[in-house]
């Protein structure tokens, strides 16, 4: 039962993450990169970037989604590591 509840929770998190991308039409989810670019243009209008991105995502939503996936993977890795070391600690105490 516990195994199924974990998968259901994971599916629910994925649906909650994707739901705004599907329901909110014609939206622009801006990030800090866009805000920084606007601030630089305001302060120094003649500024030229040092380089151009190698790959440009098709929209702001995609960029936000990739950032969220990156954050989720990082959190999953950290949670796994904490659980692994906690399990090892508990196992060594039992022996």
Coordinates of C-alpha atoms in Angstrom, one line a residue:
X1 CA 0.0 0.0 0.0
X2 CA 2.8 2.4 0.9
X3 CA 4.4 1.8 -2.5
X4 CA 1.3 2.9 -4.3
X5 CA 0.7 5.9 -2.2
X6 CA 4.2 7.2 -3.1
X7 CA 3.5 6.9 -6.8
X8 CA 0.1 8.6 -6.4
X9 CA 1.8 11.5 -4.5
X10 CA 4.5 11.7 -7.2
X11 CA 1.8 11.8 -9.9
X12 CA -0.1 14.5 -8.0
X13 CA 3.0 16.7 -7.8
X14 CA 3.6 16.3 -11.5
X15 CA 0.0 17.3 -12.3
X16 CA 0.1 20.3 -10.0
X17 CA 3.4 21.4 -11.7
X18 CA 2.0 21.1 -15.2
X19 CA -1.5 22.4 -14.5
X20 CA -0.7 26.1 -14.6
X21 CA 1.1 25.6 -18.0
X22 CA -2.1 24.1 -19.4
X23 CA -4.8 26.2 -17.8
X24 CA -3.3 29.7 -18.0
X25 CA -3.4 30.8 -21.6
X26 CA -1.3 33.6 -23.1
X27 CA 0.7 34.0 -20.0
X28 CA 4.3 35.1 -19.5
X29 CA 6.0 33.5 -16.6
X30 CA 9.0 35.8 -16.3
X31 CA 12.0 34.9 -14.3
X32 CA 14.9 36.8 -12.7
X33 CA 16.9 36.6 -16.0
X34 CA 14.3 38.7 -17.8
X35 CA 14.1 41.2 -14.9
X36 CA 17.8 41.5 -14.8
X37 CA 18.0 42.1 -18.6
X38 CA 15.4 44.9 -18.3
X39 CA 17.3 46.5 -15.3
X40 CA 20.6 46.5 -17.3
X41 CA 18.9 48.1 -20.3
X42 CA 17.6 50.8 -18.0
X43 CA 20.9 51.5 -16.3
X44 CA 23.3 51.0 -19.2
X45 CA 21.4 51.2 -22.6
X46 CA 24.5 50.6 -24.6
X47 CA 25.6 47.4 -22.8
X48 CA 26.5 44.5 -25.1
X49 CA 26.4 40.9 -23.7
X50 CA 29.6 39.0 -23.7
X51 CA 28.1 35.9 -25.4
X52 CA 24.8 34.6 -26.7
X53 CA 23.0 31.5 -25.4
X54 CA 23.7 28.2 -27.3
X55 CA 20.1 27.1 -27.0
X56 CA 17.1 29.4 -26.6
X57 CA 14.0 27.8 -25.2
X58 CA 10.8 28.3 -27.2
X59 CA 9.0 30.3 -24.5
X60 CA 9.2 31.6 -21.0
X61 CA 7.0 28.7 -19.8
X62 CA 9.6 26.2 -21.0
X63 CA 12.3 28.0 -19.2
X64 CA 10.3 28.0 -16.0
X65 CA 9.5 24.4 -16.4
X66 CA 13.2 23.4 -16.9
X67 CA 14.1 25.4 -13.8
X68 CA 11.4 23.7 -11.8
X69 CA 12.6 20.2 -13.0
X70 CA 16.2 21.1 -12.1
X71 CA 15.1 22.2 -8.6
X72 CA 13.0 19.0 -8.2
X73 CA 15.9 16.8 -9.2
X74 CA 18.3 18.6 -6.8
X75 CA 15.8 18.3 -4.0
X76 CA 15.3 14.6 -4.8
X77 CA 19.0 14.0 -4.8
X78 CA 19.5 15.8 -1.4
X79 CA 16.5 13.9 0.1
X80 CA 17.9 10.6 -1.1
X81 CA 21.3 11.3 0.3
X82 CA 19.9 12.4 3.7
X83 CA 17.7 9.2 3.8
X84 CA 20.6 7.0 2.8
X85 CA 22.9 8.4 5.5
X86 CA 20.1 8.3 8.1
X87 CA 19.4 4.7 7.2
X88 CA 23.1 3.8 7.5
X89 CA 23.3 5.5 10.9
X90 CA 20.2 3.7 12.2
X91 CA 21.5 0.4 10.8
X92 CA 24.9 0.8 12.5
X93 CA 23.2 1.6 15.9
X94 CA 21.1 -1.6 15.7
X95 CA 24.2 -3.8 15.3

